[in-house]
């Protein structure tokens, strides 16, 4: 079977110092100059092996450089689809949450509990019972925020009474009926109560939402105002307060380093039937849950939402949506900026060749003479260490203190091209008295004796030592 004839497509590009004429012929002088590594006028086997090795490394570096510097899309491959999917999901998700929480939808949708009521009858709601329809009914939600040591409360469905006179009030009562804490929040529908000053025990939180319309509160002192507020009618159904049994206890420290302090906590000891949340309430809690998860983690969000009566399926949906969005956006970005194909990973010999090529350019630009016999590169998995002994010449135009930084800059620029992120350390070692062009010009001028100046005989020689 005859072998296939070689083609020009099979050949690597020629090195920069070799040029072929129109007939594809390279002169013998150019070949000798290229392969004569020790510059003795002849090409030995060792010379050929050494130069061929460098040629192979240079060709691979050129291939890597061409592939990394080619015109390609910002994303390519499966990560682009993942990133695009994450962006689309994020836009849709955050748009829906904004529409629900802002009230831009019609009032019939904003105040509807249809979604929560329907899902509460399915396996998605672990409560096992249908939530209580609160449409058009004023009800008070009470929940515990242990991170802030506060008991929070909010009146729902109070929009029709926004312009009316009203008072939100609470009482903190022990199980024997003793009132240990009272607070009047004023004409508002939200408030909180700090439970940290109270001892470990069981309490009952009572929250009242009073209708103050038509009641004259002028010319009364604080005690009289409080008495009138307590006797005012209530907006809540059944004309009774919203109550919640609460237990305050001190959590002892554990052996874990991040759990070494005593912490006071409160918990609900008995929960009634969960109230259905409207679309707008679900939207508002979506941002609260996202903020709690960003600030304190998923556990904080779940505890806060669970204490406030947010349905478990909604908390799971919000947490899952955050994970989908951030994973699908964050990981493709990390892959794009930090991933390297296995063929683009530089070997130790290639790293040494990149450093050597960069320093040769630096040597030419700065008019230095690098001692290549003393030059050394140690490429490891954690760092690349380089020793560069050099001499200045009379045409060197760089200060001694800037030589090292200029060498580092040139090498790091090449590392950036090849995507090499290994820690780089370079030590430049001068081998002479470091006199460059500027120092040489002024060298020896200190011994010049100038004739004494006088008015009759002006000096023909001027001292320019300070200039240099």
XYZ file of C-alpha atoms in Angstrom:
468
model
C 0.000 0.000 0.000
C 1.525 3.297 -1.093
C 1.955 6.065 1.450
C 0.181 9.369 1.045
C 2.403 12.126 -0.250
C 3.037 14.899 2.282
C 1.071 18.094 1.847
C 1.804 21.672 2.820
C -1.271 21.510 5.057
C 0.503 18.949 7.240
C 3.399 21.283 8.013
C 3.666 23.621 10.982
C 4.340 27.327 10.314
C 8.035 28.090 9.881
C 9.939 29.740 12.723
C 10.350 33.503 12.441
C 14.028 33.259 11.431
C 13.379 30.901 8.493
C 11.970 32.089 5.168
C 11.189 29.965 2.127
C 11.398 31.403 -1.385
C 8.716 31.065 -4.026
C 9.866 27.531 -4.814
C 9.592 26.506 -1.145
C 13.382 26.307 -0.675
C 15.217 27.412 2.473
C 18.884 28.298 2.054
C 21.561 26.280 3.812
C 22.882 29.361 5.594
C 19.479 30.035 7.155
C 19.153 26.422 8.289
C 22.614 26.449 9.847
C 21.905 29.764 11.559
C 18.629 28.424 12.908
C 19.870 25.066 14.226
C 23.311 26.215 15.429
C 22.341 26.697 19.072
C 25.902 27.152 20.356
C 26.896 29.456 17.462
C 30.077 27.548 16.569
C 29.372 27.499 12.828
C 28.356 23.834 12.675
C 25.151 21.961 13.478
C 25.665 18.968 15.737
C 23.110 16.343 16.707
C 22.720 17.995 20.097
C 22.116 21.355 18.428
C 19.443 19.871 16.184
C 17.684 18.083 19.069
C 17.687 21.179 21.260
C 16.407 23.559 18.587
C 13.809 21.057 17.339
C 12.525 20.729 20.888
C 12.154 24.492 21.178
C 10.488 24.664 17.754
C 7.906 22.100 18.850
C 7.211 24.054 22.044
C 6.912 27.322 20.123
C 4.468 25.763 17.653
C 2.255 24.513 20.473
C 2.387 27.927 22.163
C 1.400 29.590 18.896
C -1.530 27.189 18.577
C -2.727 27.944 22.123
C -2.294 31.661 21.566
C -4.255 31.567 18.309
C -7.102 29.611 19.889
C -7.379 31.871 22.957
C -7.107 35.112 20.992
C -9.485 34.085 18.218
C -12.803 35.825 17.733
C -15.331 33.817 19.701
C -18.568 34.559 21.460
C -18.549 35.520 25.109
C -20.173 32.165 25.833
C -19.815 29.025 23.820
C -20.937 25.496 24.416
C -23.465 24.258 26.975
C -22.669 27.028 29.469
C -24.172 29.613 27.094
C -27.515 27.786 27.108
C -27.380 27.485 30.909
C -26.587 31.187 31.313
C -29.337 32.241 28.914
C -31.826 29.980 30.691
C -30.873 31.478 34.068
C -31.312 35.031 32.778
C -34.725 34.237 31.277
C -35.875 32.482 34.454
C -34.640 35.385 36.598
C -36.415 38.006 34.482
C -39.690 36.061 34.567
C -39.438 35.255 38.293
C -38.551 38.748 39.513
C -41.141 40.307 37.194
C -43.889 38.104 38.638
C -42.811 38.850 42.218
C -42.731 42.587 41.483
C -46.191 42.486 39.923
C -47.642 40.550 42.866
C -46.110 42.693 45.614
C -46.619 46.111 44.015
C -50.381 45.837 43.586
C -50.280 46.606 39.851
C -52.760 43.813 39.221
C -56.480 44.312 39.611
C -57.945 44.414 43.107
C -59.785 41.156 42.485
C -56.440 39.434 41.834
C -54.492 41.215 44.579
C -56.998 40.238 47.268
C -57.693 36.734 45.999
C -56.658 33.722 48.122
C -57.476 31.244 45.348
C -53.903 30.013 44.783
C -53.069 29.383 48.452
C -56.455 27.828 49.113
C -56.197 25.431 46.176
C -52.647 24.284 46.942
C -53.362 23.857 50.672
C -55.568 20.903 49.728
C -52.722 19.107 47.928
C -49.621 17.180 48.971
C -47.546 20.360 48.474
C -48.807 21.750 51.798
C -47.632 19.518 54.685
C -50.157 21.082 57.090
C -52.710 18.535 55.919
C -55.684 20.901 56.145
C -57.187 23.629 54.054
C -56.189 27.144 55.017
C -58.784 29.538 56.385
C -60.299 31.895 53.814
C -59.751 35.436 55.092
C -61.160 37.357 52.135
C -62.608 40.673 53.308
C -61.947 39.872 56.977
C -59.615 41.945 59.166
C -57.116 39.590 60.786
C -53.830 40.067 62.615
C -50.723 38.063 61.803
C -48.261 37.590 64.693
C -44.850 36.009 64.248
C -41.483 35.764 65.989
C -38.187 37.215 64.747
C -35.576 35.537 66.961
C -32.663 37.189 65.140
C -33.883 40.586 66.387
C -35.482 39.318 69.647
C -38.800 40.775 68.560
C -42.418 39.672 68.196
C -43.863 41.284 65.073
C -47.485 41.889 64.144
C -49.320 43.106 61.055
C -53.008 43.835 60.415
C -54.227 42.391 57.106
C -57.150 43.521 54.948
C -57.157 46.922 56.664
C -57.027 48.904 53.401
C -60.651 50.148 53.690
C -59.780 51.767 57.036
C -56.584 53.554 55.981
C -58.148 57.007 56.354
C -60.030 56.167 59.557
C -58.797 56.803 63.093
C -57.449 53.579 64.558
C -55.059 52.330 67.216
C -52.899 49.188 67.302
C -52.278 47.919 70.827
C -50.775 44.819 72.456
C -50.579 43.180 75.874
C -48.011 40.632 77.050
C -49.756 38.420 79.599
C -48.541 35.587 81.799
C -50.557 32.366 81.968
C -52.086 33.458 85.326
C -53.516 36.611 83.720
C -50.892 39.069 84.970
C -50.099 41.762 82.404
C -46.306 42.151 82.280
C -46.032 44.305 79.174
C -48.176 46.819 77.269
C -47.583 48.961 74.219
C -49.723 51.286 72.091
C -48.326 51.659 68.567
C -50.635 54.450 67.383
C -52.512 54.945 64.133
C -50.763 52.161 62.231
C -51.309 48.588 61.131
C -47.815 47.231 61.923
C -45.655 46.993 65.031
C -43.178 44.942 67.027
C -42.460 44.111 70.655
C -39.037 43.359 72.196
C -39.181 40.214 74.355
C -35.537 40.244 75.517
C -36.235 41.910 78.954
C -38.584 39.112 80.022
C -37.716 35.937 81.926
C -38.040 32.424 80.581
C -41.702 31.481 80.942
C -44.926 30.944 79.023
C -46.847 34.031 77.908
C -49.808 35.023 75.763
C -49.479 37.796 73.207
C -52.741 39.734 72.761
C -53.019 42.218 69.891
C -55.924 44.666 69.545
C -56.883 46.790 66.540
C -59.256 49.505 67.796
C -61.708 51.596 65.794
C -61.292 55.183 67.041
C -63.711 56.824 64.600
C -65.947 59.395 66.307
C -64.020 59.296 69.603
C -62.750 62.649 70.902
C -59.167 62.290 72.205
C -58.397 65.972 72.748
C -57.555 67.530 76.131
C -56.725 64.152 77.674
C -53.575 63.068 79.478
C -51.728 59.867 78.591
C -53.488 57.745 81.196
C -56.945 58.899 80.112
C -56.080 58.344 76.451
C -54.926 54.795 77.233
C -58.145 54.033 79.104
C -60.300 55.275 76.217
C -58.282 53.276 73.668
C -58.717 50.076 75.700
C -62.496 50.479 75.738
C -62.803 51.372 72.038
C -64.459 48.835 69.689
C -62.365 46.432 67.628
C -62.135 45.920 63.891
C -61.379 42.211 64.222
C -64.071 39.595 63.738
C -65.750 38.452 66.955
C -64.720 41.664 68.737
C -61.832 39.863 70.388
C -58.051 40.274 70.219
C -55.684 38.132 68.210
C -53.898 35.854 70.666
C -50.801 33.720 70.348
C -49.296 31.514 73.108
C -45.533 32.005 73.304
C -42.743 30.398 75.301
C -39.513 32.268 76.018
C -36.470 30.127 76.798
C -32.692 30.480 76.898
C -30.741 28.303 74.511
C -27.548 26.993 76.096
C -24.258 27.041 74.148
C -22.963 23.904 72.461
C -19.483 22.581 71.730
C -19.542 24.184 68.280
C -17.250 27.248 67.956
C -19.977 29.372 66.306
C -22.532 28.452 68.971
C -20.635 29.345 72.147
C -23.027 31.923 73.673
C -26.377 31.699 75.427
C -29.206 32.925 73.218
C -32.718 33.918 74.262
C -35.385 32.615 71.915
C -39.164 32.599 71.684
C -41.380 30.022 70.036
C -45.079 29.558 69.391
C -46.429 26.757 71.577
C -49.791 26.329 69.863
C -50.819 27.253 66.344
C -54.345 27.508 65.063
C -55.549 26.994 61.533
C -53.361 28.770 59.008
C -54.936 31.739 57.265
C -54.820 31.794 53.455
C -52.587 34.502 51.994
C -53.622 36.680 49.079
C -51.569 37.097 45.907
C -50.267 40.445 47.134
C -49.309 39.027 50.528
C -47.466 36.159 48.842
C -45.605 38.692 46.680
C -44.644 40.797 49.689
C -43.387 37.778 51.585
C -41.337 36.685 48.573
C -39.034 39.712 48.974
C -38.915 39.256 52.753
C -37.907 35.606 52.349
C -35.256 36.471 49.758
C -33.816 39.142 52.042
C -33.760 36.762 55.004
C -32.019 34.080 52.940
C -29.420 36.518 51.620
C -28.759 37.884 55.116
C -28.900 34.778 57.288
C -29.167 31.760 55.035
C -31.942 29.389 54.087
C -32.610 28.267 57.657
C -33.285 31.841 58.775
C -35.714 32.355 55.907
C -37.578 29.124 56.655
C -37.873 29.866 60.378
C -39.055 33.425 59.769
C -41.605 32.432 57.151
C -42.845 29.435 59.109
C -43.397 31.549 62.215
C -45.359 34.108 60.183
C -47.678 31.529 58.658
C -46.227 31.629 55.149
C -47.161 28.360 53.402
C -44.345 25.839 53.097
C -44.855 25.416 49.354
C -44.334 29.148 48.789
C -41.139 29.214 50.871
C -39.827 26.208 48.922
C -40.693 27.871 45.607
C -38.884 31.110 46.516
C -35.774 29.285 47.769
C -35.681 26.986 44.735
C -36.109 29.911 42.341
C -33.207 31.764 43.956
C -31.026 28.671 43.617
C -31.963 28.187 39.952
C -31.272 31.807 39.078
C -27.943 32.173 40.868
C -26.598 28.747 39.899
C -27.505 29.155 36.230
C -25.968 32.642 36.108
C -23.023 32.377 38.507
C -21.513 29.081 37.407
C -21.369 29.849 33.659
C -19.641 33.125 34.516
C -17.108 31.327 36.720
C -16.612 28.706 34.003
C -16.080 31.424 31.409
C -13.427 33.298 33.362
C -11.566 30.461 35.107
C -11.939 27.368 32.936
C -9.132 26.271 30.633
C -9.246 23.406 28.158
C -6.846 20.636 29.046
C -4.944 21.278 25.795
C -4.377 24.899 26.868
C -2.694 24.038 30.164
C 0.984 24.950 29.866
C 3.629 22.396 30.772
C 6.711 23.358 32.772
C 8.783 23.514 29.577
C 6.199 25.739 27.905
C 6.061 28.062 30.916
C 9.846 28.329 30.843
C 9.707 29.087 27.119
C 7.090 31.815 27.626
C 9.204 33.425 30.356
C 12.336 33.195 28.225
C 10.642 34.736 25.190
C 9.223 37.612 27.235
C 12.606 38.349 28.836
C 14.338 38.306 25.446
C 11.991 41.037 24.277
C 12.585 42.930 27.500
C 16.350 42.519 27.054
C 16.140 44.074 23.600
C 13.817 46.915 24.586
C 15.784 47.963 27.680
C 19.236 47.369 26.135
C 20.272 44.869 28.791
C 22.474 41.787 28.606
C 20.927 38.788 30.381
C 23.325 36.061 31.482
C 21.425 33.094 30.026
C 23.889 30.637 31.544
C 22.867 31.817 35.016
C 19.208 32.257 34.090
C 16.851 29.839 35.851
C 13.142 29.012 35.950
C 11.454 26.726 38.457
C 7.852 26.062 37.459
C 5.809 24.350 40.153
C 2.138 23.731 40.731
C 1.877 26.672 43.152
C 4.340 29.226 41.792
C 6.780 30.070 39.019
C 10.122 31.329 40.374
C 12.581 33.045 38.030
C 16.165 34.244 38.550
C 17.454 36.740 35.965
C 21.134 37.793 36.204
C 21.817 40.733 33.883
C 24.241 43.487 32.974
C 23.495 46.996 31.836
C 25.043 48.495 28.732
C 26.015 52.040 27.854
C 22.726 52.373 25.985
C 20.570 51.196 28.898
C 17.970 53.861 29.560
C 16.175 52.506 32.618
C 16.864 53.106 36.276
C 18.094 50.195 38.334
C 15.025 50.154 40.584
C 12.658 49.784 37.626
C 14.341 46.815 35.935
C 12.663 44.143 38.073
C 9.169 45.642 37.784
C 9.510 46.025 34.007
C 10.546 42.384 33.632
C 7.625 41.229 35.771
C 5.202 43.339 33.731
C 6.362 41.882 30.406
C 6.159 38.282 31.648
C 2.712 38.758 33.216
C 1.418 40.245 29.963
C 2.391 37.013 28.199
C 0.910 34.906 31.012
C -2.376 36.735 30.481
C -2.385 35.790 26.801
C -2.035 32.098 27.636
C -4.421 32.222 30.613
C -1.687 31.235 33.069
C -2.690 32.217 36.625
C 0.070 30.557 38.643
C 1.732 32.823 41.199
C 4.795 34.437 39.597
C 7.958 35.617 41.372
C 10.961 37.144 39.610
C 14.288 38.204 41.073
C 16.590 40.305 38.910
C 20.273 40.149 39.862
C 22.587 42.883 38.485
C 26.127 41.696 37.719
C 27.932 45.036 37.179
C 28.185 48.555 38.616
C 24.834 49.370 36.990
C 26.095 52.389 35.026
C 23.778 53.045 32.143
C 23.764 55.839 29.625
C 22.966 58.634 32.076
C 25.489 57.485 34.679
C 28.213 57.036 32.032
C 27.756 60.579 30.724
C 28.408 62.077 34.151
C 31.155 59.613 35.121
C 34.554 61.312 35.528
C 33.336 64.892 35.392
C 34.010 65.389 39.082
C 37.791 65.716 38.448
C 37.505 68.571 35.921
C 39.234 71.757 37.138
C 37.713 74.956 35.843
C 39.739 78.162 35.498
C 38.921 80.925 37.889
C 36.337 83.285 36.494
C 37.013 87.024 36.307
C 35.735 89.943 34.324
C 38.852 90.203 32.071
C 39.075 86.508 31.107
C 35.745 84.680 30.829
C 35.813 80.914 31.249
C 35.736 78.832 28.073
C 34.659 75.668 29.881
C 31.376 75.437 31.771
C 30.533 72.847 34.404
C 27.468 70.739 33.388
C 27.895 68.212 36.202
C 24.633 69.208 37.900
C 22.804 68.841 34.595
C 23.812 65.201 34.314
